Coordinates of C-alpha atoms and ligand atoms in Angstrom, one line a residue:
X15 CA 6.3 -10.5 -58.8
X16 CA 6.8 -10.3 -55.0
X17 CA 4.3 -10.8 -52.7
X18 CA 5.4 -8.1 -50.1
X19 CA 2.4 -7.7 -48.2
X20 CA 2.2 -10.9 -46.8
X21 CA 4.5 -12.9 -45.1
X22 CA 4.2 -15.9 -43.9
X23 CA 4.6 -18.4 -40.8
X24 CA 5.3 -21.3 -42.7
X25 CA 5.7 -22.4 -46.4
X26 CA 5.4 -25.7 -46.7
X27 CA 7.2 -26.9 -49.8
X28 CA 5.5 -29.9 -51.6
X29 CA 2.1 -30.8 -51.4
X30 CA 2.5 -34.9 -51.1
X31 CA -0.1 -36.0 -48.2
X32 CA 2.8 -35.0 -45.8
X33 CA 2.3 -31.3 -46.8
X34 CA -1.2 -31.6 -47.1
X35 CA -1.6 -32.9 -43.4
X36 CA 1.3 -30.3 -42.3
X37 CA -1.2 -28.0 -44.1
X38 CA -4.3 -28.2 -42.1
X39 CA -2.5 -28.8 -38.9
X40 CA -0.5 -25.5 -39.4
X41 CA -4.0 -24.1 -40.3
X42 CA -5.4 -25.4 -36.4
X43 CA -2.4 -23.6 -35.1
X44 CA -3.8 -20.2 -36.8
X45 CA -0.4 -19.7 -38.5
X46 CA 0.0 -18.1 -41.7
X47 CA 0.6 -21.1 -44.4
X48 CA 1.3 -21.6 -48.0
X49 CA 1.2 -24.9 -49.4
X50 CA 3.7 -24.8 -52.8
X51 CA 3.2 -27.6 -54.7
X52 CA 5.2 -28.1 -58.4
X53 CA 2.4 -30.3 -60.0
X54 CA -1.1 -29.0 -61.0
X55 CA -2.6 -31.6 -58.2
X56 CA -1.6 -32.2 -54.8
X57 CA -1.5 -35.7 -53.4
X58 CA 2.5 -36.4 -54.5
X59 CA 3.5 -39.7 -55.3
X60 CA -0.3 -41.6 -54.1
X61 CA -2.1 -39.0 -56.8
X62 CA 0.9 -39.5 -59.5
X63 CA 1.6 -43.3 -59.2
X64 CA -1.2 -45.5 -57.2
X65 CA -4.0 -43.6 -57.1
X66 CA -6.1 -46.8 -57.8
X67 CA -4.5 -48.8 -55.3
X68 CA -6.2 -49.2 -51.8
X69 CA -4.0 -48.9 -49.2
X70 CA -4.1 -50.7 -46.1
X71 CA -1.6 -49.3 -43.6
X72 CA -3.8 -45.8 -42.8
X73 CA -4.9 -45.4 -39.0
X74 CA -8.6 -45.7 -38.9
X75 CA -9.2 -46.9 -42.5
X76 CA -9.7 -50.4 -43.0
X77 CA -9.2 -49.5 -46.1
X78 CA -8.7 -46.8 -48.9
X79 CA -8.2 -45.8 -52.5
X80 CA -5.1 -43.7 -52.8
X81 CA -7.2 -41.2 -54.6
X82 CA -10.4 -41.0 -51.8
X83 CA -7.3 -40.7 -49.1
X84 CA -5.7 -37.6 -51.4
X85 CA -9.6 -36.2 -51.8
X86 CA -9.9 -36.7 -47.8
X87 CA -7.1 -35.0 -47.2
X88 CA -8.2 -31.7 -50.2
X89 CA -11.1 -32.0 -47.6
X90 CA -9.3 -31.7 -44.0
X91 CA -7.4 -28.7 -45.8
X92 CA -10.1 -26.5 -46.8
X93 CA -11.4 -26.5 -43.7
X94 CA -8.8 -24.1 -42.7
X95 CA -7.2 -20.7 -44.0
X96 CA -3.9 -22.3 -45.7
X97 CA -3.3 -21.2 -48.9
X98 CA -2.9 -23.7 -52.1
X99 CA -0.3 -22.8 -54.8
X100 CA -0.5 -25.4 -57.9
X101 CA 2.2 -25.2 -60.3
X102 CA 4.5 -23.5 -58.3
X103 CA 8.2 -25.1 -58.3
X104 CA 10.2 -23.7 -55.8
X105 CA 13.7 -22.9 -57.2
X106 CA 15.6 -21.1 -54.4
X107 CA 15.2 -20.5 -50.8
X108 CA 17.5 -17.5 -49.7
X109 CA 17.7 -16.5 -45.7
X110 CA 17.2 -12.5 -45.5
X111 CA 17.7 -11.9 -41.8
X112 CA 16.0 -14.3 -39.8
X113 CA 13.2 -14.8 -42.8
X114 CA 13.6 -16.7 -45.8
X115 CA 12.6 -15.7 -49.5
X116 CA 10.8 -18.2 -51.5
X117 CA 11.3 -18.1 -55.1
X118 CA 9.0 -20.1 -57.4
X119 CA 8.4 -20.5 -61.3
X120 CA 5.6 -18.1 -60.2
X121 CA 7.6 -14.8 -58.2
X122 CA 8.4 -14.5 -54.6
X123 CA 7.3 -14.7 -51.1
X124 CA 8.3 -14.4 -47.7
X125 CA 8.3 -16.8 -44.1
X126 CA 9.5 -17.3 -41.1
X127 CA 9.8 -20.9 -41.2
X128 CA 9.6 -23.3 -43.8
X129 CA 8.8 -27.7 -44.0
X130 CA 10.8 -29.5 -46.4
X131 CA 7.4 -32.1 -47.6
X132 CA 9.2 -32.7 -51.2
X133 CA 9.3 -36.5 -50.9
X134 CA 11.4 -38.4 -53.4
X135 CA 11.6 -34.9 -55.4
X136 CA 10.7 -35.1 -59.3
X137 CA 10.4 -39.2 -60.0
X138 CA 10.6 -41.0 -62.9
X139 CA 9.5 -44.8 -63.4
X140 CA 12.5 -47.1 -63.6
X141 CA 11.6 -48.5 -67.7
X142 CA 11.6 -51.7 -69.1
X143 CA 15.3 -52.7 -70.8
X144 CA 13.7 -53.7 -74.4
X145 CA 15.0 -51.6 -77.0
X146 CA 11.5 -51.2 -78.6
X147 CA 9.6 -50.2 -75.2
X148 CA 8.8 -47.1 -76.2
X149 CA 6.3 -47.8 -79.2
X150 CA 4.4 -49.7 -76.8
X151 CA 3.9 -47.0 -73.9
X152 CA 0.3 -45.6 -73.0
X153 CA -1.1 -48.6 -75.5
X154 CA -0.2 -52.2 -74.6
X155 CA 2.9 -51.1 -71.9
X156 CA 1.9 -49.0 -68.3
X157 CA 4.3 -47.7 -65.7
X158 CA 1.4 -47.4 -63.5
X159 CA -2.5 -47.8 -63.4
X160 CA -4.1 -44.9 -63.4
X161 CA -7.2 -46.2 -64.9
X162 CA -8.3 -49.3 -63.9
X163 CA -11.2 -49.7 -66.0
X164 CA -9.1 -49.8 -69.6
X165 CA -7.6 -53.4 -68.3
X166 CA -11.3 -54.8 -67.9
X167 CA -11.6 -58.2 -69.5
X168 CA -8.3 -57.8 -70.9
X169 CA -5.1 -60.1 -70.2
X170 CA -2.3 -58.2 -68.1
X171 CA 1.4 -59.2 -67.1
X172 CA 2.5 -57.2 -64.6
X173 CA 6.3 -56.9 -64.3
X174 CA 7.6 -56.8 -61.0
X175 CA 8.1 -58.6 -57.6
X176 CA 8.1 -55.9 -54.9
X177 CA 5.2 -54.8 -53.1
X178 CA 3.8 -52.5 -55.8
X179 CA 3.8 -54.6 -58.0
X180 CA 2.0 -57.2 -55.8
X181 CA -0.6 -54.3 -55.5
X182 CA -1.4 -53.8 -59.1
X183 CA -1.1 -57.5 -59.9
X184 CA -4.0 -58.2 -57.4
X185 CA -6.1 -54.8 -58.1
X186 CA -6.1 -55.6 -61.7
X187 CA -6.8 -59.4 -60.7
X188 CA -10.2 -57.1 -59.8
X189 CA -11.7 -56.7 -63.4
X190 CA -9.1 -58.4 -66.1
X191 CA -9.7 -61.5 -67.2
X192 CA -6.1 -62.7 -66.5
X193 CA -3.5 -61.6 -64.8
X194 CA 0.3 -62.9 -64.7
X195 CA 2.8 -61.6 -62.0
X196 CA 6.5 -62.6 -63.8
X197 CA 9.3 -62.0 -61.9
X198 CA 13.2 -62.5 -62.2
X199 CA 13.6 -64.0 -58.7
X200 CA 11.5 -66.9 -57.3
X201 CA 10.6 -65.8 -54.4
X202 CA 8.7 -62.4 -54.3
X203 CA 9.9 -59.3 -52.0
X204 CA 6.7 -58.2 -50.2
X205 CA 5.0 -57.6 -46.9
X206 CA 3.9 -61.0 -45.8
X207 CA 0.3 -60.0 -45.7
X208 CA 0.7 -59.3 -49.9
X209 CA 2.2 -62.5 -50.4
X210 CA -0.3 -64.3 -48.5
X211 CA -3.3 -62.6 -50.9
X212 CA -0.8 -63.4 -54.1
X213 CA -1.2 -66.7 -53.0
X214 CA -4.9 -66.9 -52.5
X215 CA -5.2 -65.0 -55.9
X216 CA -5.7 -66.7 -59.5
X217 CA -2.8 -64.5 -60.5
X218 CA -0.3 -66.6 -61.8
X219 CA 2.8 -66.4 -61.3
X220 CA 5.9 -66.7 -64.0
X221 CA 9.3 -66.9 -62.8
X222 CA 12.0 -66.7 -62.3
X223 CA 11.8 -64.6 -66.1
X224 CA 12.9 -61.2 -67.4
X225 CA 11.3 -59.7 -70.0
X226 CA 13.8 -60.0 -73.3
X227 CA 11.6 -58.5 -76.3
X228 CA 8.3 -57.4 -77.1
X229 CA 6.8 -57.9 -81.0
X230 CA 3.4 -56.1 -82.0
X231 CA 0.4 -59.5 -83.0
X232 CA -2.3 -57.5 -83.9
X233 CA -3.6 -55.2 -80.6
X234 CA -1.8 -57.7 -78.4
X235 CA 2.2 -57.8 -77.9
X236 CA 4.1 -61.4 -77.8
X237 CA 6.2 -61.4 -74.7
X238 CA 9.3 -63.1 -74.7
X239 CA 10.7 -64.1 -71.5
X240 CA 14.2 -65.7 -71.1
X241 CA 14.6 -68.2 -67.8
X242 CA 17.2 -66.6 -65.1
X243 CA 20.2 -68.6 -65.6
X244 CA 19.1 -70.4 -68.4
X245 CA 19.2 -70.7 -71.9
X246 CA 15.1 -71.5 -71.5
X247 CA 12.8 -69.0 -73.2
X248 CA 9.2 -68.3 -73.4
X249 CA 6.7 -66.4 -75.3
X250 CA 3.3 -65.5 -73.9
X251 CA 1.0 -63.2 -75.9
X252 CA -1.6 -60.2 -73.5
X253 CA -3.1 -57.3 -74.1
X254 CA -1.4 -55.2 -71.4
X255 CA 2.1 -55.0 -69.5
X256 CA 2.0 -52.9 -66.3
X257 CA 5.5 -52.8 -65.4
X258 CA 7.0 -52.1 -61.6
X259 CA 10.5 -52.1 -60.9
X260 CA 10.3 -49.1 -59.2
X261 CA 11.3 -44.9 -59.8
X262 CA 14.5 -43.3 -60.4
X263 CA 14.0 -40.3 -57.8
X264 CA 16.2 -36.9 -58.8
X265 CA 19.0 -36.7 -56.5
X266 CA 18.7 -33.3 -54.9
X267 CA 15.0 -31.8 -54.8
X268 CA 16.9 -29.0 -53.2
X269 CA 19.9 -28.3 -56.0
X270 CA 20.9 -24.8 -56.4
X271 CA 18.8 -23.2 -53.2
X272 CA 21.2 -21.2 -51.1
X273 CA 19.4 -22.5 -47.8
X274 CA 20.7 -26.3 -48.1
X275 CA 20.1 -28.1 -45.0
X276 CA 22.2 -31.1 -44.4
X277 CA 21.9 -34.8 -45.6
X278 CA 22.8 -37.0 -48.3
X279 CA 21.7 -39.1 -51.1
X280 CA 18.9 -36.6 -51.8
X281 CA 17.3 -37.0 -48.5
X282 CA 17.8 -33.9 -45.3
X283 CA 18.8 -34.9 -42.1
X284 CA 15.9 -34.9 -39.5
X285 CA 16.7 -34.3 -35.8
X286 CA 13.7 -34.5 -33.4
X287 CA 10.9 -32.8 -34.5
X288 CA 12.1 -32.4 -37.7
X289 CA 14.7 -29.8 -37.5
X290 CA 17.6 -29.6 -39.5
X291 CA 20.9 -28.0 -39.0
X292 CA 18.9 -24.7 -40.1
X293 CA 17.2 -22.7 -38.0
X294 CA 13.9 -22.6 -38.6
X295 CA 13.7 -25.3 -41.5
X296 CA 12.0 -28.1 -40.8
X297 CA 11.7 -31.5 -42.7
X298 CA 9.0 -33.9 -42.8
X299 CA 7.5 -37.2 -44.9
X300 CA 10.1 -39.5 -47.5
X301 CA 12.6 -36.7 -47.9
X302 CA 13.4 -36.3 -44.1
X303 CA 15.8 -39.2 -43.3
X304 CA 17.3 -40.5 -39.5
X305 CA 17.6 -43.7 -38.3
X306 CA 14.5 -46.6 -38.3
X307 CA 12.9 -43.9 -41.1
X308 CA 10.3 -45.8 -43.1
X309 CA 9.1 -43.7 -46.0
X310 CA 5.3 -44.5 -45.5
X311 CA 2.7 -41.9 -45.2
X312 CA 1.7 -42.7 -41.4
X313 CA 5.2 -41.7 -40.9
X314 CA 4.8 -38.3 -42.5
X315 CA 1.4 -37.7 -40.7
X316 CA 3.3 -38.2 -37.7
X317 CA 5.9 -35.6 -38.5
X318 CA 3.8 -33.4 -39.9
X319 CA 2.2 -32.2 -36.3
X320 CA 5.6 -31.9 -34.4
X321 CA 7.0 -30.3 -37.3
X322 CA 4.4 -27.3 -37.3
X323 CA 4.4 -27.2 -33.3
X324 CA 8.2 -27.1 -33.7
X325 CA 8.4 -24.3 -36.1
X326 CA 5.8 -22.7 -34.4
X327 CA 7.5 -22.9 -31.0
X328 CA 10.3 -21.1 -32.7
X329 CA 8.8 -18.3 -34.5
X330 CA 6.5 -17.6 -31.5
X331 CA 8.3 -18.5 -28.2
X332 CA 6.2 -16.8 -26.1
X333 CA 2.9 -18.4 -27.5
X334 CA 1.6 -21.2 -25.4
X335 CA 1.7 -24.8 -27.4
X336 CA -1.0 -27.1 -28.3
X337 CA -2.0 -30.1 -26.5
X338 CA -4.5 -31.6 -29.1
X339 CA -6.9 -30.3 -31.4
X340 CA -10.1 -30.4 -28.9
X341 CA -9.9 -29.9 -25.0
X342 CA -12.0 -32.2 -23.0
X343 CA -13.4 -29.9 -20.1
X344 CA -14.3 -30.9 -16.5
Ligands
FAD416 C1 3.9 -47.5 -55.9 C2 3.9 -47.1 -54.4 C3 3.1 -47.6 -53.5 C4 3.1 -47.1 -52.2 N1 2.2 -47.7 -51.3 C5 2.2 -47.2 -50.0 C6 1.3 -47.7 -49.0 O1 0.5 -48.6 -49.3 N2 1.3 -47.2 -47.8 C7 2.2 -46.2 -47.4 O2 2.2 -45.7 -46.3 N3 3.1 -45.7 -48.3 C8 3.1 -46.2 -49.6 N4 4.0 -45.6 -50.5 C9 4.9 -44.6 -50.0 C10 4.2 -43.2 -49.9 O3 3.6 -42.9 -51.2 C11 5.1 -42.1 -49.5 O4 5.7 -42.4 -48.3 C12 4.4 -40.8 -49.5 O5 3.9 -40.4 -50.7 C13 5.4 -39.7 -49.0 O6 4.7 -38.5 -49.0 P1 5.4 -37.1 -49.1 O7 4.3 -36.1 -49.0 O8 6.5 -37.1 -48.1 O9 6.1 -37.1 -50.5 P2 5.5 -37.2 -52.0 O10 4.3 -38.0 -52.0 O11 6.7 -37.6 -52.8 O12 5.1 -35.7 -52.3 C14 6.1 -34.7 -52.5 C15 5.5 -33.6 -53.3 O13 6.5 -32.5 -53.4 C16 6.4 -31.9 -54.6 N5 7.7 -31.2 -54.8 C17 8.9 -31.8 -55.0 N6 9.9 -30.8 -55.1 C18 9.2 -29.6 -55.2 C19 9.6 -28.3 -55.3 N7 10.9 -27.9 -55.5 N8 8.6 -27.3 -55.3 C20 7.3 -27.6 -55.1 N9 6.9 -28.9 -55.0 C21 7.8 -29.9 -55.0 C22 6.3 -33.1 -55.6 O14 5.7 -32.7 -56.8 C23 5.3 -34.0 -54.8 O15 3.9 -33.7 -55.1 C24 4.0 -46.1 -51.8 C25 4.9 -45.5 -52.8 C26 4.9 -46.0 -54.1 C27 5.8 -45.4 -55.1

């Protein structure tokens, strides 16, 4: 099915919270916007893999949930016309002349300019290396917590030494009765801040230990640990494992489209602005890469505005830019 009657300013292609925000603010800039997003919720990889954590590192929140920020930002972007596609994958992105046609799992649709938002592209969580691991996921073994109350009053080792996994240890430290951090290093890999709470925490720490089997006892699972460069091993019995060593991101959310901006290792090259080496497609958020890019959502928010301006700029020379969103008058 083609949507001929319409077609728009900008499609912004993934609705993480970089295309949400690049939403709305296309939405203050009165331009015609899709948001297509491949999931049946938006919020990318803060809906799908934190959504309990809070996050700290948000101007002008103290603090927040990941899932109150994703609901914030469903709020900001109803306020405006942008439309909302769920389940709509986009498979192919042809130029026909200076437009592009967008084709989705769902038909077809026209724009002038399009934002690359598809972060790390389809991710999967980087599993435990135990032969057995399976028979414990979604009972006693979690890649991520996505509901915090089923570990209340329960013992948890998390699996991990990186931020995230810093994160869950000390959100879960919240409401379990135990929590155990084990890591294969000594020395944890975090922000300072994180580390400084580990610290403060009654999460204990087990290291330096990988994780060699798992054994069902009764509804709990016997851990056994084998000591880094040792013979040493150790068995601990919890209820629950959260395990974090990270996500195995696809390495080209944009395989097979005929409009394939340049870059490597999965990510586009982003000149200022977010302009690629095509005209009139942008990139913006985790999958837009140059140099000093952090992958963190203020980053995206960032992008998101001077994206839009810059696409709109583009499509609509002769329209006069925006300065911010409210003019102070004299
Ligand atoms: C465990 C963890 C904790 C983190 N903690 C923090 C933190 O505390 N602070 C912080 O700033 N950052 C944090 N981050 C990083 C942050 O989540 C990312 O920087 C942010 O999500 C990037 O947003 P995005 O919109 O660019 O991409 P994403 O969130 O990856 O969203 C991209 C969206 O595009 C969709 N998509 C992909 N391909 C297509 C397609 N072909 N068609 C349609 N849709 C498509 C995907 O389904 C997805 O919903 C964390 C990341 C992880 C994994």
């Amino acid at each position: 099915m083609m949507d001929n009657d319409k077609i728009y300013d900008i499609t912004i292609i993934g609705g993480g919270p970089t295309g949400m925000f690049a939403g709305f603010y296309a939405g203050l800039r009165n331009a015609k916007t899709q948001v297509l997003e491949s999931l049946s919720e938006l919020g990318g990889q803060v809906a799908t893999l934190y959504p309990e954590k809070t996050i700290l590192d948000i101007g002008g929140y103290p603090q927040i949930k990941g899932r109150e920020l994703v609901s914030q930002l469903e709020q900001q972007l109803q306020t405006v016309d942008t439309e909302v596609k769920l389940n709509t994958t986009v498979q192919n992105v042809k130029q026909v002349g200076d437009e592009f046609k967008i084709v989705t799992n769902q038909g077809s649709s026209m724009s002038k300019a399009i934002i690359i938002a598809t972060g790390v592209g389809a991710f999967n969580p980087r599993k435990l290396a135990v032969d057995n691991s399976e028979e414990f996921e979604g009972t006693n073994l979690f890649y991520s917590v996505k509901d915090l109350g089923h570990f209340t009053d329960r013992t948890v080792l998390v699996a991990g030494g990186g931020d995230a996994a810093i994160d869950e240890a000390l959100l879960l430290e919240s409401v379990a009765k135990q929590v155990y951090l084990l890591h294969r290093r000594d020395k944890f890999r975090a922000m300072e801040h994180s580390v400084d709470l580990l610290e403060q925490s009654k999460v204990e720490p087990v290291t330096p230990y990988l994780i060699s089997q798992l054994d069902h006892d009764g509804q709990q699972v016997k851990i056994t640990a084998k000591k880094m460069k040792s013979d040493e091993e150790k068995t601990m019995n919890v209820d629950d494992i959260v395990v974090n060593y990270g996500f195995i991101a696809q390495d080209d959310a944009l395989a097979g489209w005929d409009v394939h901006p340049e870059g490597s290792r999965g990510k586009i090259n982003s000149g200022i602005s977010g302009k690629t080496n095509v005209k009139n497609v942008f990139t913006i958020g985790d999958v837009a890469d140059y140099d000093t890019k952090q992958a963190l959502i203020a980053t995206g928010f960032g992008e998101a505005p001077q994206a839009v301006n810059a696409a709109m700029s583009s499509i609509y020379p002769d329209r006069r830019g925006p300065v911010h969103s409210t003019s102070m008058k004299r």
